[in-house]
Amino acid sequence: MIAPWDDWDHVLKVDPDKSLVDGETFDDVMETGTDAIEVGGTLDVTAEKMERVIDACREHDVPLYQEPSNPAVVVENDALDGYLVPVVMNAGDPFWITGAHKEWARIAELDWERTATEAYIVLNPEASVAEYTDADCDLDADDVAAYATVAERMFGQDVVYVEYSGMLGDPDVVGAAHDALEDATLFYGGGIHDYDDAYEMGERADTIVVGDLLHDEGVDAVRETVEGVRDAHD
Ligand code: 1GP
């Protein structure tokens, strides 16, 4: 089966809790050339803030996904193409593997047609995602490759996400995760700031995810990362 992300080189993650650079609008964001927008962020994100971003993006053709960090912030909005729900493979707290998901499944009728999961491997111990999931980040390339295999072969995950949120990761680790996968799509996210970072990680991952750069530097910088990954994949 062809999944939408099979064709994505670049995903832009918009944090509803952070503002855009002065003078930039969501119209500018949608014209960066990114293949998809993921609206998601930390635990402080509220459903209201999510809705505000989704509504600002709705007039455009760029696929729009919500990445809910917990069940309380899930929004139903017809502008969304779907939900990408994180599952953290190396979480120390099982709440982030099945617990949050169980709470969600019992309170809501999930829209399964539009719901998929991302198997995160969280690798920056300084990142808030590592802290609140109590992730074991002390992993070498072999460990990460093994987690990628477990995600795909045992848990049937179609997206494996090597997450260094806030720092540029080790390209060898990203490459090891990629080599371990048969068909699953490898997302890489963390610390991509420019063309060269995007090119380097794009040589190893199927899809790169850019986050803070949008809020810190703006749309021109994001556009460069789109070019970087596209050139790496050419
Ligand atoms: C965060 O992987 C994304 O979930 C992107 O990371 O914010 O460091 O670009 P950055």
CSV table of C-alpha atoms and ligand atoms in Angstrom, one decimal:
chain,number,residue,atom,x,y,z
A,1,MET,CA,0.0,0.0,0.0
A,2,ILE,CA,1.3,3.5,-0.8
A,3,ALA,CA,1.3,5.8,2.2
A,4,PRO,CA,1.4,9.6,1.7
A,5,TRP,CA,4.7,9.8,3.5
A,6,ASP,CA,6.4,7.5,0.9
A,7,ASP,CA,6.8,10.6,-1.2
A,8,TRP,CA,7.8,13.1,1.5
A,9,ASP,CA,11.3,14.4,1.5
A,10,HIS,CA,10.6,17.2,3.9
A,11,VAL,CA,8.2,17.8,6.8
A,12,LEU,CA,7.8,21.1,8.6
A,13,LYS,CA,6.7,20.8,12.2
A,14,VAL,CA,4.8,23.8,13.5
A,15,ASP,CA,4.7,24.3,17.2
A,16,PRO,CA,1.4,26.1,18.1
A,17,ASP,CA,3.0,27.3,21.2
A,18,LYS,CA,5.7,29.3,19.4
A,19,SER,CA,5.3,32.3,17.1
A,20,LEU,CA,6.4,32.8,13.6
A,21,VAL,CA,9.2,35.3,12.8
A,22,ASP,CA,8.0,38.9,12.8
A,23,GLY,CA,6.2,39.8,9.5
A,24,GLU,CA,5.7,36.1,8.4
A,25,THR,CA,2.4,34.5,8.0
A,26,PHE,CA,1.1,31.0,7.6
A,27,ASP,CA,0.6,31.7,3.9
A,28,ASP,CA,4.4,32.1,3.7
A,29,VAL,CA,4.9,28.9,5.7
A,30,MET,CA,2.8,27.0,3.2
A,31,GLU,CA,4.9,28.3,0.3
A,32,THR,CA,8.2,26.9,1.5
A,33,GLY,CA,8.0,23.8,-0.7
A,34,THR,CA,7.7,21.4,2.2
A,35,ASP,CA,5.8,18.2,1.5
A,36,ALA,CA,3.7,18.2,4.7
A,37,ILE,CA,3.0,20.1,7.8
A,38,GLU,CA,2.8,18.4,11.2
A,39,VAL,CA,1.2,20.5,13.9
A,40,GLY,CA,2.5,19.4,17.2
A,41,GLY,CA,4.5,20.4,20.1
A,42,THR,CA,5.1,19.9,23.8
A,43,LEU,CA,2.7,19.2,26.6
A,44,ASP,CA,1.8,22.9,27.0
A,45,VAL,CA,0.0,22.9,23.7
A,46,THR,CA,-3.7,23.3,24.0
A,47,ALA,CA,-6.4,22.2,21.6
A,48,GLU,CA,-7.3,25.9,21.1
A,49,LYS,CA,-3.8,26.8,20.0
A,50,MET,CA,-3.8,23.7,17.7
A,51,GLU,CA,-7.0,24.8,16.1
A,52,ARG,CA,-5.7,28.3,15.5
A,53,VAL,CA,-2.7,26.9,13.4
A,54,ILE,CA,-4.9,24.4,11.5
A,55,ASP,CA,-7.4,27.1,10.6
A,56,ALA,CA,-4.6,29.4,9.3
A,57,CYS,CA,-3.3,26.6,7.1
A,58,ARG,CA,-6.6,25.2,5.8
A,59,GLU,CA,-6.7,27.1,2.4
A,60,HIS,CA,-3.6,25.5,1.1
A,61,ASP,CA,-2.9,22.2,-0.7
A,62,VAL,CA,0.0,21.1,1.5
A,63,PRO,CA,-1.0,18.0,3.5
A,64,LEU,CA,-1.7,18.9,7.1
A,65,TYR,CA,-1.4,16.4,9.9
A,66,GLN,CA,-1.8,16.8,13.6
A,67,GLU,CA,0.8,15.1,15.9
A,68,PRO,CA,-0.9,15.0,19.2
A,69,SER,CA,1.4,14.8,22.2
A,70,ASN,CA,-1.4,13.5,24.4
A,71,PRO,CA,-5.1,12.7,24.0
A,72,ALA,CA,-6.2,16.0,25.5
A,73,VAL,CA,-5.0,18.1,22.6
A,74,VAL,CA,-6.5,16.0,19.8
A,75,VAL,CA,-8.7,18.2,17.6
A,76,GLU,CA,-11.3,17.3,15.0
A,77,ASN,CA,-11.0,19.5,12.1
A,78,ASP,CA,-11.9,18.8,8.5
A,79,ALA,CA,-8.8,20.6,7.3
A,80,LEU,CA,-6.6,17.8,8.7
A,81,ASP,CA,-5.5,15.0,6.4
A,82,GLY,CA,-4.9,12.9,9.4
A,83,TYR,CA,-3.1,12.2,12.7
A,84,LEU,CA,0.4,11.0,13.2
A,85,VAL,CA,0.6,9.6,16.7
A,86,PRO,CA,3.9,9.2,18.4
A,87,VAL,CA,4.9,5.9,20.1
A,88,VAL,CA,8.3,6.1,21.8
A,89,MET,CA,10.2,2.9,21.4
A,90,ASN,CA,12.8,3.7,24.0
A,91,ALA,CA,10.6,5.4,26.5
A,92,GLY,CA,11.3,4.5,30.2
A,93,ASP,CA,7.7,5.3,31.0
A,94,PRO,CA,5.3,3.0,29.3
A,95,PHE,CA,2.7,5.7,29.3
A,96,TRP,CA,4.4,6.9,26.1
A,97,ILE,CA,4.4,3.4,24.5
A,98,THR,CA,0.8,2.3,25.1
A,99,GLY,CA,-0.6,4.2,28.1
A,100,ALA,CA,-1.6,7.5,26.5
A,101,HIS,CA,-2.9,5.6,23.6
A,102,LYS,CA,-5.1,3.4,25.8
A,103,GLU,CA,-6.6,6.5,27.4
A,104,TRP,CA,-7.3,8.0,24.0
A,105,ALA,CA,-8.9,4.8,22.6
A,106,ARG,CA,-11.2,4.5,25.6
A,107,ILE,CA,-12.5,8.1,25.4
A,108,ALA,CA,-12.8,8.6,21.7
A,109,GLU,CA,-13.9,6.9,18.6
A,110,LEU,CA,-10.7,7.2,16.6
A,111,ASP,CA,-10.8,7.9,13.0
A,112,TRP,CA,-8.7,4.9,12.0
A,113,GLU,CA,-8.7,5.7,8.3
A,114,ARG,CA,-6.8,8.9,9.1
A,115,THR,CA,-4.7,7.7,12.0
A,116,ALA,CA,-1.2,6.3,11.8
A,117,THR,CA,1.7,6.0,14.3
A,118,GLU,CA,5.3,7.1,14.2
A,119,ALA,CA,7.8,4.9,16.1
A,120,TYR,CA,10.1,7.4,17.8
A,121,ILE,CA,13.6,6.7,18.9
A,122,VAL,CA,14.4,9.7,21.1
A,123,LEU,CA,18.2,10.4,21.3
A,124,ASN,CA,18.8,13.9,22.7
A,125,PRO,CA,18.7,13.5,26.5
A,126,GLU,CA,18.5,17.3,26.9
A,127,ALA,CA,15.2,17.5,24.9
A,128,SER,CA,12.0,17.9,26.7
A,129,VAL,CA,10.6,14.9,24.9
A,130,ALA,CA,13.4,12.8,26.4
A,131,GLU,CA,12.7,14.1,29.8
A,132,TYR,CA,9.0,13.5,30.0
A,133,THR,CA,9.1,10.1,28.3
A,134,ASP,CA,12.1,9.2,30.5
A,135,ALA,CA,13.8,7.9,27.3
A,136,ASP,CA,16.9,5.9,27.4
A,137,CYS,CA,19.1,7.9,25.1
A,138,ASP,CA,22.3,6.1,25.9
A,139,LEU,CA,22.2,4.1,22.7
A,140,ASP,CA,24.8,3.4,20.1
A,141,ALA,CA,24.1,2.9,16.4
A,142,ASP,CA,23.6,-0.9,16.8
A,143,ASP,CA,21.0,-0.3,19.5
A,144,VAL,CA,19.2,2.3,17.4
A,145,ALA,CA,19.2,-0.1,14.4
A,146,ALA,CA,17.8,-2.8,16.6
A,147,TYR,CA,15.0,-0.5,17.8
A,148,ALA,CA,14.2,0.3,14.2
A,149,THR,CA,14.0,-3.4,13.4
A,150,VAL,CA,11.7,-4.0,16.4
A,151,ALA,CA,9.5,-1.1,15.4
A,152,GLU,CA,9.1,-2.4,11.8
A,153,ARG,CA,9.2,-6.1,12.1
A,154,MET,CA,7.6,-6.7,15.5
A,155,PHE,CA,5.3,-3.7,15.9
A,156,GLY,CA,4.5,-3.3,12.2
A,157,GLN,CA,5.4,0.4,12.2
A,158,ASP,CA,5.4,2.1,8.8
A,159,VAL,CA,7.2,5.3,10.0
A,160,VAL,CA,10.3,5.1,12.2
A,161,TYR,CA,11.4,8.5,13.5
A,162,VAL,CA,15.0,9.1,14.7
A,163,GLU,CA,14.5,12.2,16.9
A,164,TYR,CA,17.3,14.4,18.1
A,165,SER,CA,15.0,17.4,18.7
A,166,GLY,CA,17.1,20.5,19.4
A,167,MET,CA,20.5,19.1,18.2
A,168,LEU,CA,21.9,17.7,15.0
A,169,GLY,CA,22.2,14.0,15.3
A,170,ASP,CA,24.9,11.5,14.5
A,171,PRO,CA,24.7,10.7,10.8
A,172,ASP,CA,26.1,7.2,11.4
A,173,VAL,CA,23.2,6.5,13.8
A,174,VAL,CA,20.7,7.8,11.2
A,175,GLY,CA,22.3,5.7,8.5
A,176,ALA,CA,22.3,2.6,10.8
A,177,ALA,CA,18.5,3.0,11.3
A,178,HIS,CA,18.0,3.4,7.6
A,179,ASP,CA,20.0,0.3,6.8
A,180,ALA,CA,17.9,-1.7,9.3
A,181,LEU,CA,14.6,-0.9,7.7
A,182,GLU,CA,13.1,-2.9,4.8
A,183,ASP,CA,10.0,-0.9,3.8
A,184,ALA,CA,9.3,1.5,6.6
A,185,THR,CA,9.9,5.2,6.0
A,186,LEU,CA,12.7,6.7,8.1
A,187,PHE,CA,12.0,10.2,9.4
A,188,TYR,CA,14.9,12.2,10.9
A,189,GLY,CA,14.4,15.3,13.0
A,190,GLY,CA,16.6,17.5,15.1
A,191,GLY,CA,18.8,20.6,14.7
A,192,ILE,CA,18.5,21.1,10.9
A,193,HIS,CA,19.5,24.7,10.3
A,194,ASP,CA,20.6,25.0,6.7
A,195,TYR,CA,21.1,23.4,3.3
A,196,ASP,CA,24.1,21.4,4.4
A,197,ASP,CA,22.4,19.9,7.4
A,198,ALA,CA,19.4,19.0,5.3
A,199,TYR,CA,21.6,17.5,2.6
A,200,GLU,CA,23.6,15.4,5.1
A,201,MET,CA,20.6,14.0,6.9
A,202,GLY,CA,18.7,13.7,3.6
A,203,GLU,CA,21.4,11.3,2.3
A,204,ARG,CA,20.5,9.0,5.1
A,205,ALA,CA,16.9,9.5,6.0
A,206,ASP,CA,13.8,9.2,3.7
A,207,THR,CA,12.2,12.3,5.2
A,208,ILE,CA,13.7,15.1,7.2
A,209,VAL,CA,11.7,17.0,9.8
A,210,VAL,CA,12.4,20.7,10.4
A,211,GLY,CA,11.0,22.3,13.5
A,212,ASP,CA,12.6,25.2,15.5
A,213,LEU,CA,14.2,26.7,12.4
A,214,LEU,CA,10.8,28.0,11.3
A,215,HIS,CA,10.2,29.8,14.6
A,216,ASP,CA,13.8,31.0,15.0
A,217,GLU,CA,14.9,32.0,11.5
A,218,GLY,CA,11.8,31.9,9.3
A,219,VAL,CA,10.6,30.7,6.0
A,220,ASP,CA,13.7,31.5,3.8
A,221,ALA,CA,15.9,29.3,6.0
A,222,VAL,CA,13.3,26.5,5.8
A,223,ARG,CA,13.2,26.8,2.0
A,224,GLU,CA,17.0,26.2,2.0
A,225,THR,CA,16.5,22.9,3.9
A,226,VAL,CA,13.8,21.9,1.3
A,227,GLU,CA,16.4,22.4,-1.4
A,228,GLY,CA,19.1,20.5,0.6
A,229,VAL,CA,17.1,17.3,1.1
A,230,ARG,CA,15.7,17.4,-2.5
A,231,ASP,CA,19.3,17.6,-3.8
A,232,ALA,CA,20.3,14.7,-1.6
A,233,HIS,CA,17.5,12.6,-3.0
A,234,ASP,CA,18.0,13.5,-6.6
B,1,1GP,C1,11.1,18.0,16.6
B,1,1GP,O1,12.2,16.5,15.1
B,1,1GP,C2,11.6,17.8,15.2
B,1,1GP,O2,10.2,17.1,17.0
B,1,1GP,C3,12.5,18.8,14.7
B,1,1GP,O3,13.5,19.2,15.5
B,1,1GP,O4,13.1,21.5,16.3
B,1,1GP,O5,15.4,20.6,16.3
B,1,1GP,O6,14.3,21.1,14.1
B,1,1GP,P1,14.1,20.7,15.6
